[in-house]
Amino acid sequence: MSNPKVGFVSLGCPKALVDSERSLTQLRVEGYEVSPSYEEADIVVVNTCGFIDSAKQESLDTIEEAMKANGKVLVTGCMGAQADLIK
């Protein structure tokens, strides 16, 4: 049986990048492999930025793209708690 695969997208500021690197490190420790594509992943994590309107739009576009390609998306970062906006 193969390890679960996670697709990961990091958007936004340097802090978001650091958070993404920490998350990826922990996921690898727990046995996850990083998938090169949404379609091959068991789940896709989108670490979002919501600082300015253009960043919010990029985050929403990326979430939509991941949902269409995979259907299983976990939203983290600035927009992680804004489910009403994401829906």
Tab-separated table of N, CA and C in Angstrom:
chain	number	residue	atom	x	y	z
A	1	MET	N	0.842	-1.181	0.000
A	1	MET	CA	0.000	0.000	0.000
A	1	MET	C	0.886	1.242	0.000
A	2	SER	N	0.586	2.193	-0.854
A	2	SER	CA	1.402	3.394	-0.949
A	2	SER	C	0.970	4.434	0.080
A	3	ASN	N	1.870	5.350	0.348
A	3	ASN	CA	1.580	6.435	1.284
A	3	ASN	C	0.572	7.385	0.665
A	4	PRO	N	-0.228	8.054	1.505
A	4	PRO	CA	-1.155	9.049	0.966
A	4	PRO	C	-0.377	10.205	0.344
A	5	LYS	N	-0.987	10.817	-0.664
A	5	LYS	CA	-0.327	11.914	-1.370
A	5	LYS	C	-1.084	13.211	-1.142
A	6	VAL	N	-0.329	14.278	-0.946
A	6	VAL	CA	-0.918	15.594	-0.741
A	6	VAL	C	-0.384	16.550	-1.795
A	7	GLY	N	-1.305	17.289	-2.405
A	7	GLY	CA	-0.916	18.388	-3.269
A	7	GLY	C	-0.875	19.629	-2.404
A	8	PHE	N	0.046	20.523	-2.647
A	8	PHE	CA	0.195	21.681	-1.772
A	8	PHE	C	0.461	22.922	-2.598
A	9	VAL	N	-0.302	23.985	-2.325
A	9	VAL	CA	-0.115	25.268	-2.989
A	9	VAL	C	0.054	26.319	-1.910
A	10	SER	N	1.119	27.097	-2.016
A	10	SER	CA	1.372	28.170	-1.057
A	10	SER	C	1.260	29.509	-1.766
A	11	LEU	N	0.378	30.359	-1.248
A	11	LEU	CA	0.160	31.681	-1.840
A	11	LEU	C	0.478	32.756	-0.807
A	12	GLY	N	0.943	33.894	-1.266
A	12	GLY	CA	1.052	35.039	-0.375
A	12	GLY	C	2.435	35.379	0.103
A	13	CYS	N	2.472	35.872	1.304
A	13	CYS	CA	3.650	36.493	1.893
A	13	CYS	C	4.689	35.476	2.356
A	14	PRO	N	5.871	35.973	2.752
A	14	PRO	CA	6.914	35.074	3.270
A	14	PRO	C	6.462	34.280	4.499
A	15	LYS	N	5.606	34.848	5.350
A	15	LYS	CA	5.115	34.092	6.506
A	15	LYS	C	4.306	32.881	6.052
A	16	ALA	N	3.483	33.074	5.023
A	16	ALA	CA	2.701	31.952	4.490
A	16	ALA	C	3.628	30.873	3.944
A	17	LEU	N	4.711	31.278	3.300
A	17	LEU	CA	5.674	30.308	2.778
A	17	LEU	C	6.318	29.516	3.910
A	18	VAL	N	6.687	30.190	4.987
A	18	VAL	CA	7.263	29.505	6.149
A	18	VAL	C	6.241	28.533	6.739
A	19	ASP	N	4.997	28.974	6.872
A	19	ASP	CA	3.941	28.092	7.379
A	19	ASP	C	3.770	26.868	6.476
A	20	SER	N	3.823	27.081	5.176
A	20	SER	CA	3.700	25.970	4.222
A	20	SER	C	4.849	24.983	4.368
A	21	GLU	N	6.049	25.499	4.497
A	21	GLU	CA	7.220	24.621	4.664
A	21	GLU	C	7.108	23.801	5.946
A	22	ARG	N	6.645	24.426	7.004
A	22	ARG	CA	6.450	23.689	8.270
A	22	ARG	C	5.392	22.602	8.103
A	23	SER	N	4.299	22.952	7.441
A	23	SER	CA	3.232	21.971	7.220
A	23	SER	C	3.719	20.804	6.375
A	24	LEU	N	4.437	21.112	5.303
A	24	LEU	CA	4.967	20.045	4.437
A	24	LEU	C	5.941	19.149	5.182
A	25	THR	N	6.777	19.748	6.012
A	25	THR	CA	7.720	18.950	6.807
A	25	THR	C	6.966	17.996	7.718
A	26	GLN	N	5.923	18.488	8.397
A	26	GLN	CA	5.144	17.635	9.294
A	26	GLN	C	4.401	16.544	8.516
A	27	LEU	N	3.844	16.897	7.377
A	27	LEU	CA	3.156	15.899	6.568
A	27	LEU	C	4.112	14.787	6.130
A	28	ARG	N	5.318	15.151	5.746
A	28	ARG	CA	6.307	14.135	5.353
A	28	ARG	C	6.664	13.242	6.537
A	29	VAL	N	6.827	13.841	7.723
A	29	VAL	CA	7.122	13.068	8.931
A	29	VAL	C	6.017	12.051	9.190
A	30	GLU	N	4.786	12.439	8.893
A	30	GLU	CA	3.644	11.563	9.141
A	30	GLU	C	3.365	10.595	7.994
A	31	GLY	N	4.257	10.580	7.001
A	31	GLY	CA	4.160	9.570	5.962
A	31	GLY	C	3.539	9.996	4.648
A	32	TYR	N	3.178	11.254	4.513
A	32	TYR	CA	2.601	11.728	3.259
A	32	TYR	C	3.683	11.960	2.215
A	33	GLU	N	3.327	11.718	0.988
A	33	GLU	CA	4.175	12.078	-0.143
A	33	GLU	C	3.575	13.323	-0.782
A	34	VAL	N	4.431	14.139	-1.384
A	34	VAL	CA	3.946	15.332	-2.067
A	34	VAL	C	3.658	14.968	-3.514
A	35	SER	N	2.459	15.305	-3.955
A	35	SER	CA	2.030	15.004	-5.313
A	35	SER	C	2.372	16.163	-6.244
A	36	PRO	N	2.833	15.864	-7.439
A	36	PRO	CA	3.143	16.927	-8.389
A	36	PRO	C	1.905	17.518	-9.070
A	37	SER	N	0.749	16.897	-8.869
A	37	SER	CA	-0.461	17.410	-9.524
A	37	SER	C	-1.663	17.243	-8.609
A	38	TYR	N	-2.677	18.047	-8.873
A	38	TYR	CA	-3.924	17.924	-8.114
A	38	TYR	C	-4.553	16.554	-8.322
A	39	GLU	N	-4.554	16.103	-9.565
A	39	GLU	CA	-5.242	14.863	-9.909
A	39	GLU	C	-4.662	13.639	-9.209
A	40	GLU	N	-3.360	13.630	-8.951
A	40	GLU	CA	-2.712	12.478	-8.316
A	40	GLU	C	-2.763	12.527	-6.795
A	41	ALA	N	-3.210	13.647	-6.238
A	41	ALA	CA	-3.225	13.814	-4.785
A	41	ALA	C	-4.476	13.208	-4.164
A	42	ASP	N	-4.339	12.740	-2.930
A	42	ASP	CA	-5.493	12.291	-2.160
A	42	ASP	C	-6.244	13.488	-1.588
A	43	ILE	N	-5.521	14.575	-1.347
A	43	ILE	CA	-6.086	15.835	-0.887
A	43	ILE	C	-5.162	16.964	-1.336
A	44	VAL	N	-5.729	18.132	-1.533
A	44	VAL	CA	-4.948	19.315	-1.908
A	44	VAL	C	-5.091	20.351	-0.804
A	45	VAL	N	-3.967	20.852	-0.326
A	45	VAL	CA	-3.953	21.924	0.668
A	45	VAL	C	-3.625	23.221	-0.062
A	46	VAL	N	-4.467	24.229	0.125
A	46	VAL	CA	-4.207	25.548	-0.445
A	46	VAL	C	-3.997	26.503	0.729
A	47	ASN	N	-2.756	26.942	0.908
A	47	ASN	CA	-2.433	27.899	1.963
A	47	ASN	C	-2.635	29.288	1.373
A	48	THR	N	-3.686	29.963	1.808
A	48	THR	CA	-4.166	31.176	1.159
A	48	THR	C	-3.612	32.454	1.767
A	49	CYS	N	-3.782	33.525	1.003
A	49	CYS	CA	-3.466	34.872	1.443
A	49	CYS	C	-4.716	35.717	1.253
A	50	GLY	N	-5.041	36.531	2.226
A	50	GLY	CA	-6.212	37.375	2.125
A	50	GLY	C	-5.912	38.815	2.461
A	51	PHE	N	-4.672	39.221	2.259
A	51	PHE	CA	-4.239	40.551	2.678
A	51	PHE	C	-4.806	41.667	1.807
A	52	ILE	N	-4.744	41.501	0.509
A	52	ILE	CA	-5.285	42.508	-0.406
A	52	ILE	C	-6.247	41.821	-1.372
A	53	ASP	N	-7.078	42.615	-2.026
A	53	ASP	CA	-8.110	42.043	-2.898
A	53	ASP	C	-7.553	41.145	-3.987
A	54	SER	N	-6.434	41.529	-4.605
A	54	SER	CA	-5.873	40.693	-5.671
A	54	SER	C	-5.385	39.356	-5.120
A	55	ALA	N	-4.866	39.357	-3.891
A	55	ALA	CA	-4.430	38.106	-3.263
A	55	ALA	C	-5.627	37.229	-2.921
A	56	LYS	N	-6.705	37.846	-2.460
A	56	LYS	CA	-7.927	37.081	-2.176
A	56	LYS	C	-8.443	36.426	-3.451
A	57	GLN	N	-8.453	37.184	-4.540
A	57	GLN	CA	-8.943	36.639	-5.803
A	57	GLN	C	-8.063	35.496	-6.283
A	58	GLU	N	-6.738	35.648	-6.155
A	58	GLU	CA	-5.824	34.563	-6.540
A	58	GLU	C	-6.100	33.321	-5.702
A	59	SER	N	-6.339	33.514	-4.413
A	59	SER	CA	-6.652	32.388	-3.539
A	59	SER	C	-7.944	31.702	-3.964
A	60	LEU	N	-8.979	32.493	-4.220
A	60	LEU	CA	-10.262	31.917	-4.645
A	60	LEU	C	-10.130	31.183	-5.975
A	61	ASP	N	-9.373	31.744	-6.902
A	61	ASP	CA	-9.157	31.089	-8.199
A	61	ASP	C	-8.422	29.764	-8.030
A	62	THR	N	-7.429	29.752	-7.151
A	62	THR	CA	-6.652	28.528	-6.914
A	62	THR	C	-7.503	27.466	-6.238
A	63	ILE	N	-8.323	27.871	-5.281
A	63	ILE	CA	-9.228	26.927	-4.616
A	63	ILE	C	-10.186	26.318	-5.632
A	64	GLU	N	-10.747	27.154	-6.481
A	64	GLU	CA	-11.668	26.668	-7.505
A	64	GLU	C	-10.978	25.680	-8.454
A	65	GLU	N	-9.773	26.011	-8.876
A	65	GLU	CA	-9.013	25.123	-9.764
A	65	GLU	C	-8.749	23.772	-9.095
A	66	ALA	N	-8.359	23.798	-7.826
A	66	ALA	CA	-8.088	22.549	-7.098
A	66	ALA	C	-9.369	21.738	-6.916
A	67	MET	N	-10.484	22.409	-6.635
A	67	MET	CA	-11.757	21.700	-6.474
A	67	MET	C	-12.176	21.015	-7.764
A	68	LYS	N	-12.015	21.707	-8.884
A	68	LYS	CA	-12.387	21.115	-10.169
A	68	LYS	C	-11.505	19.914	-10.509
A	69	ALA	N	-10.231	19.998	-10.180
A	69	ALA	CA	-9.294	18.933	-10.537
A	69	ALA	C	-9.323	17.767	-9.560
A	70	ASN	N	-9.625	18.037	-8.281
A	70	ASN	CA	-9.508	16.989	-7.277
A	70	ASN	C	-10.781	16.786	-6.464
A	71	GLY	N	-11.396	17.858	-6.005
A	71	GLY	CA	-12.617	17.756	-5.210
A	71	GLY	C	-12.405	17.680	-3.714
A	72	LYS	N	-11.185	17.392	-3.289
A	72	LYS	CA	-10.876	17.314	-1.857
A	72	LYS	C	-9.829	18.377	-1.556
A	73	VAL	N	-10.289	19.489	-0.980
A	73	VAL	CA	-9.403	20.628	-0.767
A	73	VAL	C	-9.515	21.107	0.677
A	74	LEU	N	-8.368	21.333	1.287
A	74	LEU	CA	-8.280	21.898	2.624
A	74	LEU	C	-7.706	23.297	2.483
A	75	VAL	N	-8.442	24.303	2.965
A	75	VAL	CA	-8.006	25.687	2.861
A	75	VAL	C	-7.412	26.118	4.198
A	76	THR	N	-6.180	26.615	4.155
A	76	THR	CA	-5.505	27.112	5.350
A	76	THR	C	-5.072	28.552	5.104
A	77	GLY	N	-4.474	29.148	6.097
A	77	GLY	CA	-3.966	30.503	5.952
A	77	GLY	C	-5.037	31.536	6.213
A	78	CYS	N	-4.822	32.721	5.645
A	78	CYS	CA	-5.691	33.878	5.915
A	78	CYS	C	-7.157	33.607	5.613
A	79	MET	N	-7.438	32.841	4.598
A	79	MET	CA	-8.831	32.619	4.194
A	79	MET	C	-9.404	31.316	4.742
A	80	GLY	N	-8.654	30.619	5.548
A	80	GLY	CA	-9.095	29.330	6.060
A	80	GLY	C	-10.371	29.374	6.875
A	81	ALA	N	-10.640	30.515	7.513
A	81	ALA	CA	-11.831	30.640	8.338
A	81	ALA	C	-12.964	31.364	7.630
A	82	GLN	N	-12.822	31.630	6.340
A	82	GLN	CA	-13.829	32.380	5.607
A	82	GLN	C	-14.645	31.488	4.685
A	83	ALA	N	-15.223	30.458	5.260
A	83	ALA	CA	-15.975	29.476	4.474
A	83	ALA	C	-17.118	30.115	3.698
A	84	ASP	N	-17.746	31.128	4.262
A	84	ASP	CA	-18.859	31.777	3.558
A	84	ASP	C	-18.395	32.433	2.259
A	85	LEU	N	-17.217	32.996	2.247
A	85	LEU	CA	-16.668	33.626	1.056
A	85	LEU	C	-16.221	32.577	0.029
A	86	ILE	N	-15.682	31.493	0.523
A	86	ILE	CA	-15.163	30.445	-0.365
A	86	ILE	C	-16.296	29.692	-1.053
A	87	LYS	N	-17.370	29.425	-0.345
A	87	LYS	CA	-18.502	28.702	-0.938
A	87	LYS	C	-19.080	29.507	-2.062
